[in-house]
PDB file of C-alpha atoms and ligand atoms in Angstrom:
ATOM      1  CA  MET A   1     -31.568 -18.517  14.055  1.00 56.00           C
ATOM      2  CA  ALA A   2     -33.057 -21.646  12.500  1.00 52.00           C
ATOM      3  CA  ALA A   3     -36.835 -22.084  12.522  1.00 52.00           C
ATOM      4  CA  GLY A   4     -38.046 -23.385  15.877  1.00 53.00           C
ATOM      5  CA  ASP A   5     -34.907 -22.167  17.650  1.00 63.00           C
ATOM      6  CA  PRO A   6     -36.072 -20.919  21.050  1.00 80.00           C
ATOM      7  CA  ARG A   7     -33.312 -18.339  21.237  1.00 89.00           C
ATOM      8  CA  GLU A   8     -33.923 -14.710  20.509  1.00 95.00           C
ATOM      9  CA  VAL A   9     -31.406 -12.535  18.675  1.00 96.00           C
ATOM     10  CA  ILE A  10     -31.591  -8.837  19.499  1.00 97.00           C
ATOM     11  CA  THR A  11     -29.517  -6.543  17.303  1.00 97.00           C
ATOM     12  CA  VAL A  12     -28.285  -3.123  18.380  1.00 98.00           C
ATOM     13  CA  ALA A  13     -26.215  -0.444  16.656  1.00 97.00           C
ATOM     14  CA  ASP A  14     -22.848  -0.466  18.365  1.00 97.00           C
ATOM     15  CA  PRO A  15     -20.842  -1.336  21.520  1.00 96.00           C
ATOM     16  CA  ALA A  16     -22.423   1.520  23.510  1.00 96.00           C
ATOM     17  CA  ALA A  17     -25.932   0.282  22.718  1.00 98.00           C
ATOM     18  CA  LEU A  18     -24.837  -3.266  23.495  1.00 98.00           C
ATOM     19  CA  ALA A  19     -23.697  -2.323  26.987  1.00 98.00           C
ATOM     20  CA  GLN A  20     -26.723  -0.138  27.641  1.00 98.00           C
ATOM     21  CA  THR A  21     -29.204  -2.785  26.525  1.00 98.00           C
ATOM     22  CA  ALA A  22     -27.414  -5.384  28.644  1.00 98.00           C
ATOM     23  CA  ALA A  23     -27.400  -3.067  31.678  1.00 98.00           C
ATOM     24  CA  ASP A  24     -31.120  -2.351  31.234  1.00 98.00           C
ATOM     25  CA  ARG A  25     -31.815  -6.080  31.095  1.00 98.00           C
ATOM     26  CA  VAL A  26     -29.779  -6.637  34.286  1.00 98.00           C
ATOM     27  CA  LEU A  27     -31.893  -3.992  36.029  1.00 98.00           C
ATOM     28  CA  ALA A  28     -35.103  -5.513  34.669  1.00 98.00           C
ATOM     29  CA  ARG A  29     -34.132  -8.960  35.977  1.00 98.00           C
ATOM     30  CA  ILE A  30     -33.299  -7.543  39.386  1.00 98.00           C
ATOM     31  CA  GLY A  31     -36.604  -5.635  39.384  1.00 97.00           C
ATOM     32  CA  ALA A  32     -38.562  -8.776  38.523  1.00 97.00           C
ATOM     33  CA  ASN A  33     -37.475 -10.537  41.729  1.00 97.00           C
ATOM     34  CA  SER A  34     -38.366  -8.926  45.051  1.00 97.00           C
ATOM     35  CA  GLY A  35     -36.321 -11.472  47.015  1.00 97.00           C
ATOM     36  CA  ARG A  36     -32.707 -12.604  46.852  1.00 98.00           C
ATOM     37  CA  VAL A  37     -31.294 -12.131  43.351  1.00 98.00           C
ATOM     38  CA  ALA A  38     -28.424 -14.150  41.834  1.00 98.00           C
ATOM     39  CA  ILE A  39     -26.471 -12.864  38.834  1.00 98.00           C
ATOM     40  CA  CYS A  40     -23.716 -14.915  37.194  1.00 98.00           C
ATOM     41  CA  LEU A  41     -21.107 -12.700  35.548  1.00 98.00           C
ATOM     42  CA  THR A  42     -18.706 -13.611  32.778  1.00 98.00           C
ATOM     43  CA  GLY A  43     -15.090 -12.925  31.858  1.00 97.00           C
ATOM     44  CA  GLY A  44     -13.216 -11.673  28.828  1.00 92.00           C
ATOM     45  CA  SER A  45     -13.371  -8.192  27.392  1.00 94.00           C
ATOM     46  CA  SER A  46     -17.015  -8.201  26.218  1.00 92.00           C
ATOM     47  CA  PRO A  47     -18.702  -7.366  29.550  1.00 96.00           C
ATOM     48  CA  LYS A  48     -16.327  -4.588  30.652  1.00 97.00           C
ATOM     49  CA  LYS A  49     -18.450  -1.741  29.265  1.00 98.00           C
ATOM     50  CA  LEU A  50     -21.505  -3.234  30.934  1.00 98.00           C
ATOM     51  CA  TYR A  51     -19.669  -3.386  34.268  1.00 98.00           C
ATOM     52  CA  GLN A  52     -18.585   0.245  33.825  1.00 98.00           C
ATOM     53  CA  LEU A  53     -22.188   1.272  33.187  1.00 98.00           C
ATOM     54  CA  LEU A  54     -23.417  -0.568  36.283  1.00 98.00           C
ATOM     55  CA  ALA A  55     -20.960   1.566  38.268  1.00 98.00           C
ATOM     56  CA  THR A  56     -22.506   4.824  37.029  1.00 98.00           C
ATOM     57  CA  GLU A  57     -24.944   6.720  39.245  1.00 98.00           C
ATOM     58  CA  THR A  58     -27.906   6.022  36.927  1.00 97.00           C
ATOM     59  CA  TYR A  59     -27.546   2.283  37.272  1.00 98.00           C
ATOM     60  CA  ARG A  60     -25.958   1.780  40.661  1.00 98.00           C
ATOM     61  CA  SER A  61     -28.648   3.854  42.370  1.00 98.00           C
ATOM     62  CA  GLN A  62     -31.280   1.451  41.012  1.00 98.00           C
ATOM     63  CA  ILE A  63     -29.585  -1.712  42.283  1.00 98.00           C
ATOM     64  CA  PRO A  64     -30.706  -2.989  45.715  1.00 98.00           C
ATOM     65  CA  TRP A  65     -27.152  -4.072  46.541  1.00 98.00           C
ATOM     66  CA  GLY A  66     -28.035  -5.762  49.829  1.00 98.00           C
ATOM     67  CA  ARG A  67     -30.099  -8.462  48.152  1.00 98.00           C
ATOM     68  CA  VAL A  68     -28.162  -9.058  44.930  1.00 98.00           C
ATOM     69  CA  HIS A  69     -25.539 -11.830  44.851  1.00 98.00           C
ATOM     70  CA  TRP A  70     -22.815 -11.972  42.201  1.00 98.00           C
ATOM     71  CA  PHE A  71     -21.258 -15.194  40.895  1.00 98.00           C
ATOM     72  CA  ILE A  72     -18.921 -15.957  37.979  1.00 98.00           C
ATOM     73  CA  GLY A  73     -19.496 -18.498  35.200  1.00 98.00           C
ATOM     74  CA  ASP A  74     -15.849 -19.384  34.699  1.00 98.00           C
ATOM     75  CA  GLU A  75     -12.487 -18.381  36.068  1.00 98.00           C
ATOM     76  CA  ARG A  76      -8.878 -18.412  34.998  1.00 98.00           C
ATOM     77  CA  PHE A  77      -6.862 -20.328  37.610  1.00 98.00           C
ATOM     78  CA  VAL A  78      -4.650 -17.405  38.607  1.00 98.00           C
ATOM     79  CA  PRO A  79      -4.389 -15.433  41.865  1.00 97.00           C
ATOM     80  CA  ALA A  80      -7.322 -13.094  42.563  1.00 96.00           C
ATOM     81  CA  ASP A  81      -5.174  -9.993  41.986  1.00 96.00           C
ATOM     82  CA  ASN A  82      -3.919 -11.163  38.569  1.00 97.00           C
ATOM     83  CA  PRO A  83      -5.331  -8.981  35.739  1.00 96.00           C
ATOM     84  CA  LEU A  84      -6.538 -12.177  34.014  1.00 97.00           C
ATOM     85  CA  HIS A  85      -8.815 -13.043  36.953  1.00 98.00           C
ATOM     86  CA  ASN A  86     -12.408 -12.635  35.722  1.00 98.00           C
ATOM     87  CA  MET A  87     -14.023 -11.868  39.073  1.00 98.00           C
ATOM     88  CA  GLY A  88     -11.077  -9.604  39.910  1.00 98.00           C
ATOM     89  CA  VAL A  89     -11.919  -7.474  36.875  1.00 98.00           C
ATOM     90  CA  ALA A  90     -15.601  -7.238  37.856  1.00 98.00           C
ATOM     91  CA  ARG A  91     -14.625  -6.413  41.448  1.00 98.00           C
ATOM     92  CA  GLN A  92     -12.280  -3.690  40.342  1.00 98.00           C
ATOM     93  CA  ILE A  93     -14.736  -2.086  37.925  1.00 98.00           C
ATOM     94  CA  PHE A  94     -17.837  -2.131  40.119  1.00 98.00           C
ATOM     95  CA  LEU A  95     -18.400  -4.828  42.727  1.00 98.00           C
ATOM     96  CA  ASP A  96     -15.873  -3.790  45.362  1.00 98.00           C
ATOM     97  CA  ARG A  97     -17.308  -0.301  45.449  1.00 97.00           C
ATOM     98  CA  PHE A  98     -20.964  -1.191  45.872  1.00 98.00           C
ATOM     99  CA  ALA A  99     -21.636  -4.847  46.701  1.00 98.00           C
ATOM    100  CA  PRO A 100     -21.462  -6.130  50.300  1.00 98.00           C
ATOM    101  CA  PRO A 101     -18.419  -8.469  50.426  1.00 98.00           C
ATOM    102  CA  ALA A 102     -20.626 -11.394  51.517  1.00 98.00           C
ATOM    103  CA  ASN A 103     -22.620 -11.031  48.282  1.00 98.00           C
ATOM    104  CA  ILE A 104     -19.554 -11.485  46.040  1.00 98.00           C
ATOM    105  CA  HIS A 105     -18.942 -15.166  45.283  1.00 98.00           C
ATOM    106  CA  PRO A 106     -15.597 -15.717  43.520  1.00 98.00           C
ATOM    107  CA  ILE A 107     -14.268 -19.108  42.456  1.00 98.00           C
ATOM    108  CA  PRO A 108     -11.509 -19.794  45.032  1.00 98.00           C
ATOM    109  CA  THR A 109      -8.415 -19.854  42.845  1.00 98.00           C
ATOM    110  CA  GLY A 110      -6.232 -20.112  45.948  1.00 97.00           C
ATOM    111  CA  ALA A 111      -7.265 -23.798  46.158  1.00 98.00           C
ATOM    112  CA  ALA A 112      -4.683 -26.527  45.509  1.00 97.00           C
ATOM    113  CA  ASP A 113      -5.705 -27.080  41.866  1.00 98.00           C
ATOM    114  CA  PRO A 114      -8.570 -26.271  39.460  1.00 98.00           C
ATOM    115  CA  ASP A 115     -10.511 -29.384  40.410  1.00 98.00           C
ATOM    116  CA  ALA A 116     -10.305 -28.572  44.128  1.00 98.00           C
ATOM    117  CA  ALA A 117     -11.507 -25.019  43.366  1.00 98.00           C
ATOM    118  CA  ALA A 118     -14.347 -26.482  41.303  1.00 98.00           C
ATOM    119  CA  ARG A 119     -15.464 -28.714  44.168  1.00 98.00           C
ATOM    120  CA  LEU A 120     -15.414 -25.826  46.639  1.00 98.00           C
ATOM    121  CA  TYR A 121     -17.436 -23.608  44.310  1.00 98.00           C
ATOM    122  CA  GLU A 122     -19.889 -26.416  43.607  1.00 98.00           C
ATOM    123  CA  ARG A 123     -20.527 -26.687  47.346  1.00 98.00           C
ATOM    124  CA  GLU A 124     -20.931 -22.917  47.618  1.00 98.00           C
ATOM    125  CA  LEU A 125     -23.487 -22.880  44.787  1.00 98.00           C
ATOM    126  CA  GLN A 126     -25.379 -25.827  46.264  1.00 98.00           C
ATOM    127  CA  SER A 127     -25.507 -24.221  49.669  1.00 98.00           C
ATOM    128  CA  PHE A 128     -26.761 -20.949  48.139  1.00 98.00           C
ATOM    129  CA  TYR A 129     -29.368 -22.896  46.159  1.00 98.00           C
ATOM    130  CA  GLY A 130     -30.378 -24.986  49.183  1.00 98.00           C
ATOM    131  CA  ALA A 131     -30.138 -28.378  47.428  1.00 98.00           C
ATOM    132  CA  ASP A 132     -27.592 -30.450  45.534  1.00 96.00           C
ATOM    133  CA  ALA A 133     -29.878 -31.145  42.577  1.00 97.00           C
ATOM    134  CA  LEU A 134     -31.331 -28.472  40.330  1.00 98.00           C
ATOM    135  CA  GLY A 135     -35.088 -28.398  39.902  1.00 95.00           C
ATOM    136  CA  PRO A 136     -36.631 -26.937  36.733  1.00 89.00           C
ATOM    137  CA  ALA A 137     -39.179 -24.930  38.723  1.00 93.00           C
ATOM    138  CA  LYS A 138     -36.479 -23.144  40.718  1.00 96.00           C
ATOM    139  CA  PRO A 139     -33.678 -21.637  38.620  1.00 98.00           C
ATOM    140  CA  LEU A 140     -30.341 -21.131  40.373  1.00 98.00           C
ATOM    141  CA  PHE A 141     -29.676 -17.740  38.763  1.00 98.00           C
ATOM    142  CA  ASP A 142     -31.889 -14.843  37.775  1.00 98.00           C
ATOM    143  CA  MET A 143     -29.451 -13.994  35.021  1.00 98.00           C
ATOM    144  CA  VAL A 144     -26.338 -15.550  33.476  1.00 98.00           C
ATOM    145  CA  LEU A 145     -24.082 -13.387  31.303  1.00 98.00           C
ATOM    146  CA  MET A 146     -22.114 -15.143  28.569  1.00 98.00           C
ATOM    147  CA  GLY A 147     -19.604 -14.439  25.824  1.00 98.00           C
ATOM    148  CA  VAL A 148     -18.361 -16.476  22.888  1.00 98.00           C
ATOM    149  CA  GLY A 149     -14.743 -17.137  21.956  1.00 97.00           C
ATOM    150  CA  PRO A 150     -13.244 -17.507  18.447  1.00 97.00           C
ATOM    151  CA  ASP A 151     -13.493 -21.329  18.633  1.00 97.00           C
ATOM    152  CA  GLY A 152     -17.135 -21.291  19.794  1.00 98.00           C
ATOM    153  CA  HIS A 153     -16.381 -21.795  23.467  1.00 98.00           C
ATOM    154  CA  THR A 154     -18.461 -20.161  26.129  1.00 98.00           C
ATOM    155  CA  ALA A 155     -17.552 -19.869  29.808  1.00 98.00           C
ATOM    156  CA  SER A 156     -14.528 -22.266  29.782  1.00 98.00           C
ATOM    157  CA  LEU A 157     -16.394 -24.949  27.859  1.00 98.00           C
ATOM    158  CA  PHE A 158     -14.140 -25.567  24.861  1.00 98.00           C
ATOM    159  CA  PRO A 159     -15.182 -27.565  21.763  1.00 98.00           C
ATOM    160  CA  GLY A 160     -14.488 -31.284  22.122  1.00 97.00           C
ATOM    161  CA  TYR A 161     -13.592 -31.049  25.812  1.00 97.00           C
ATOM    162  CA  PRO A 162     -15.256 -33.498  28.257  1.00 97.00           C
ATOM    163  CA  ALA A 163     -16.467 -30.544  30.380  1.00 97.00           C
ATOM    164  CA  VAL A 164     -19.033 -29.770  27.656  1.00 98.00           C
ATOM    165  CA  GLU A 165     -20.680 -33.165  28.161  1.00 98.00           C
ATOM    166  CA  GLU A 166     -20.699 -33.021  31.967  1.00 98.00           C
ATOM    167  CA  THR A 167     -24.188 -33.357  33.407  1.00 96.00           C
ATOM    168  CA  ARG A 168     -23.569 -34.440  37.003  1.00 97.00           C
ATOM    169  CA  ARG A 169     -20.971 -31.989  38.310  1.00 98.00           C
ATOM    170  CA  TRP A 170     -21.945 -28.330  38.754  1.00 98.00           C
ATOM    171  CA  VAL A 171     -18.410 -27.005  38.332  1.00 98.00           C
ATOM    172  CA  VAL A 172     -15.316 -28.638  36.829  1.00 98.00           C
ATOM    173  CA  GLY A 173     -11.605 -27.915  36.503  1.00 98.00           C
ATOM    174  CA  VAL A 174     -10.220 -27.508  32.975  1.00 98.00           C
ATOM    175  CA  PRO A 175      -6.466 -28.240  33.096  1.00 96.00           C
ATOM    176  CA  GLN A 176      -5.669 -26.698  29.709  1.00 94.00           C
ATOM    177  CA  ALA A 177      -7.352 -23.871  27.802  1.00 93.00           C
ATOM    178  CA  HIS A 178      -8.013 -24.178  24.067  1.00 92.00           C
ATOM    179  CA  VAL A 179      -7.368 -20.493  23.347  1.00 93.00           C
ATOM    180  CA  GLU A 180      -5.515 -17.633  25.034  1.00 94.00           C
ATOM    181  CA  PRO A 181      -4.911 -17.036  27.841  1.00 94.00           C
ATOM    182  CA  PHE A 182      -3.403 -20.495  28.193  1.00 95.00           C
ATOM    183  CA  VAL A 183      -3.975 -20.866  31.914  1.00 97.00           C
ATOM    184  CA  PRO A 184      -6.022 -23.639  33.561  1.00 97.00           C
ATOM    185  CA  ARG A 185      -9.676 -22.781  34.049  1.00 98.00           C
ATOM    186  CA  VAL A 186     -12.603 -23.579  36.305  1.00 98.00           C
ATOM    187  CA  THR A 187     -16.035 -23.557  34.737  1.00 98.00           C
ATOM    188  CA  LEU A 188     -19.670 -24.039  35.550  1.00 98.00           C
ATOM    189  CA  THR A 189     -21.227 -26.804  33.442  1.00 98.00           C
ATOM    190  CA  LEU A 190     -24.015 -26.392  30.869  1.00 98.00           C
ATOM    191  CA  PRO A 191     -26.928 -27.568  33.071  1.00 98.00           C
ATOM    192  CA  VAL A 192     -25.863 -25.202  35.847  1.00 98.00           C
ATOM    193  CA  LEU A 193     -25.350 -22.189  33.596  1.00 98.00           C
ATOM    194  CA  GLY A 194     -28.707 -23.034  32.018  1.00 98.00           C
ATOM    195  CA  SER A 195     -30.529 -22.985  35.341  1.00 98.00           C
ATOM    196  CA  CYS A 196     -31.548 -19.348  35.051  1.00 98.00           C
ATOM    197  CA  ARG A 197     -34.431 -17.073  34.134  1.00 97.00           C
ATOM    198  CA  GLU A 198     -32.333 -15.397  31.450  1.00 98.00           C
ATOM    199  CA  MET A 199     -29.049 -16.222  29.726  1.00 98.00           C
ATOM    200  CA  LEU A 200     -27.656 -13.171  27.945  1.00 98.00           C
ATOM    201  CA  PHE A 201     -24.836 -13.401  25.411  1.00 98.00           C
ATOM    202  CA  GLU A 202     -23.086 -10.134  24.550  1.00 98.00           C
ATOM    203  CA  ILE A 203     -21.524 -10.285  21.083  1.00 98.00           C
ATOM    204  CA  GLY A 204     -19.916  -7.130  19.707  1.00 97.00           C
ATOM    205  CA  GLY A 205     -17.341  -6.124  17.101  1.00 97.00           C
ATOM    206  CA  ALA A 206     -16.178  -7.316  13.695  1.00 97.00           C
ATOM    207  CA  ASP A 207     -13.814  -9.884  15.195  1.00 96.00           C
ATOM    208  CA  LYS A 208     -16.874 -11.854  16.412  1.00 97.00           C
ATOM    209  CA  ARG A 209     -18.439 -12.008  12.941  1.00 97.00           C
ATOM    210  CA  ALA A 210     -16.804 -15.289  11.845  1.00 97.00           C
ATOM    211  CA  ILE A 211     -17.788 -17.217  14.939  1.00 97.00           C
ATOM    212  CA  LEU A 212     -21.267 -15.654  15.067  1.00 97.00           C
ATOM    213  CA  THR A 213     -21.825 -16.802  11.465  1.00 96.00           C
ATOM    214  CA  ARG A 214     -20.999 -20.369  12.547  1.00 96.00           C
ATOM    215  CA  VAL A 215     -23.265 -20.085  15.579  1.00 96.00           C
ATOM    216  CA  LEU A 216     -26.176 -18.758  13.538  1.00 94.00           C
ATOM    217  CA  ASP A 217     -25.636 -21.597  11.046  1.00 93.00           C
ATOM    218  CA  GLY A 218     -26.372 -23.958  13.920  1.00 93.00           C
ATOM    219  CA  GLU A 219     -22.949 -25.597  14.146  1.00 96.00           C
ATOM    220  CA  ASN A 220     -22.409 -27.936  17.087  1.00 96.00           C
ATOM    221  CA  LEU A 221     -20.388 -25.623  19.324  1.00 98.00           C
ATOM    222  CA  PRO A 222     -20.449 -25.231  23.112  1.00 98.00           C
ATOM    223  CA  ALA A 223     -21.908 -21.719  22.764  1.00 98.00           C
ATOM    224  CA  ASN A 224     -24.718 -23.175  20.672  1.00 96.00           C
ATOM    225  CA  ARG A 225     -25.504 -25.747  23.330  1.00 96.00           C
ATOM    226  CA  ALA A 226     -25.777 -23.219  26.128  1.00 98.00           C
ATOM    227  CA  ARG A 227     -29.481 -22.712  26.743  1.00 96.00           C
ATOM    228  CA  SER A 228     -31.421 -21.274  29.610  1.00 97.00           C
ATOM    229  CA  THR A 229     -34.381 -23.085  31.102  1.00 96.00           C
ATOM    230  CA  GLY A 230     -35.956 -19.608  30.763  1.00 96.00           C
ATOM    231  CA  GLU A 231     -35.006 -17.090  28.064  1.00 97.00           C
ATOM    232  CA  THR A 232     -31.832 -17.288  25.968  1.00 98.00           C
ATOM    233  CA  ILE A 233     -30.927 -13.975  24.348  1.00 98.00           C
ATOM    234  CA  TRP A 234     -28.107 -13.225  21.915  1.00 98.00           C
ATOM    235  CA  LEU A 235     -27.464  -9.503  22.019  1.00 98.00           C
ATOM    236  CA  VAL A 236     -25.458  -8.621  18.915  1.00 98.00           C
ATOM    237  CA  ASP A 237     -24.140  -5.373  17.465  1.00 97.00           C
ATOM    238  CA  GLN A 238     -24.092  -4.496  13.759  1.00 97.00           C
ATOM    239  CA  ALA A 239     -20.346  -5.049  13.348  1.00 97.00           C
ATOM    240  CA  ALA A 240     -20.622  -8.640  14.610  1.00 97.00           C
ATOM    241  CA  LEU A 241     -23.520  -9.577  12.343  1.00 96.00           C
ATOM    242  CA  PRO A 242     -22.823 -11.662   9.244  1.00 92.00           C
ATOM    243  CA  ALA A 243     -22.796  -9.382   6.165  1.00 82.00           C
ATOM    244  CA  ASN A 244     -26.094 -10.739   4.821  1.00 76.00           C
ATOM    245  CA  SER A 245     -27.997  -9.927   8.011  1.00 75.00           C
ATOM    246  CA  ARG A 246     -26.627  -6.428   8.583  1.00 65.00           C
ATOM    247  CA  GLU A 247     -28.897  -3.393   8.290  1.00 58.00           C
ATOM    248  CA  ARG A 248     -28.036  -1.156   5.364  1.00 48.00           C
TER     249      ARG A 248
HETATM  250  C1  6PG B   1     -13.108 -16.294  29.753  1.00 57.88           C
HETATM  251  C2  6PG B   1     -14.548 -16.235  29.393  1.00 57.88           C
HETATM  252  C3  6PG B   1     -14.868 -16.599  27.981  1.00 57.88           C
HETATM  253  C4  6PG B   1     -15.218 -15.320  27.245  1.00 57.88           C
HETATM  254  C5  6PG B   1     -15.092 -15.491  25.756  1.00 57.88           C
HETATM  255  C6  6PG B   1     -15.230 -14.157  25.055  1.00 57.88           C
HETATM  256  O1  6PG B   1     -12.801 -16.452  30.906  1.00 57.88           O
HETATM  257  O2  6PG B   1     -12.285 -16.141  28.844  1.00 57.88           O
HETATM  258  O3  6PG B   1     -15.499 -16.196  30.311  1.00 57.88           O
HETATM  259  O4  6PG B   1     -15.860 -17.554  27.804  1.00 57.88           O
HETATM  260  O5  6PG B   1     -16.520 -14.918  27.553  1.00 57.88           O
HETATM  261  O6  6PG B   1     -13.837 -16.036  25.468  1.00 57.88           O
HETATM  262  O7  6PG B   1     -14.169 -13.353  25.454  1.00 57.88           O
HETATM  263  P1  6PG B   1     -13.975 -11.861  24.934  1.00 57.88           P
HETATM  264  O8  6PG B   1     -15.116 -11.090  25.515  1.00 57.88           O
HETATM  265  O9  6PG B   1     -12.665 -11.416  25.498  1.00 57.88           O
HETATM  266  O10 6PG B   1     -14.010 -11.933  23.454  1.00 57.88           O
END
């Protein structure tokens, strides 16, 4: 990262270490808050190993399920049982087995259109938060998980799209995706994703190396503009690191 960049890059050996480090950080965040905890999950393939780990006895037995609430940072506008549905994947891997149904907060993709779903979810987040304006002293989420796509998008904030510039709305509809899967999306906006104690990017595998190189070079990409009001961590495995920063 460039000098003065408040983000921290943590490098780990491989995908197993990536998931384990992420799971340990989830537990640490939960442990740091003795009240109601809010975790914002992410979609794509990157977090699947983490979700599988959270379902194992070691991790699930340490999660106080009754007081942890689970949200999603962006959603594909498909029915909840479609394999592309981000929260559906998290539910199937771990949430439905352990989390009380009232603590699972999906984006309602049964709404008339992505914008209607966005407005409903915005209201749900505001009611959970207890206000319709975010205050810096009171982050909405304890932790926000993130991934990065090949074009530098994060959540469903694609480069050059108006959603990236949105500062008033908490959640917006995105009629057309910039990369696969080409289904409409619903996404939380940058200020809302940033209202957290920790934002954790999980970046693993050689196919992330090209985009990670651009991110580390400081290019103006949505993923580079996503910052927590607390800590912003990029958790990266060796295969994803640009060649000149890899350990030999
Ligand atoms: C989505 C995401 C998206 C994802 C990145 C990385 O719904 O697609 O939330 O932002 O995190 O595209 O996806 P992969 O983990 O599949 O590479």
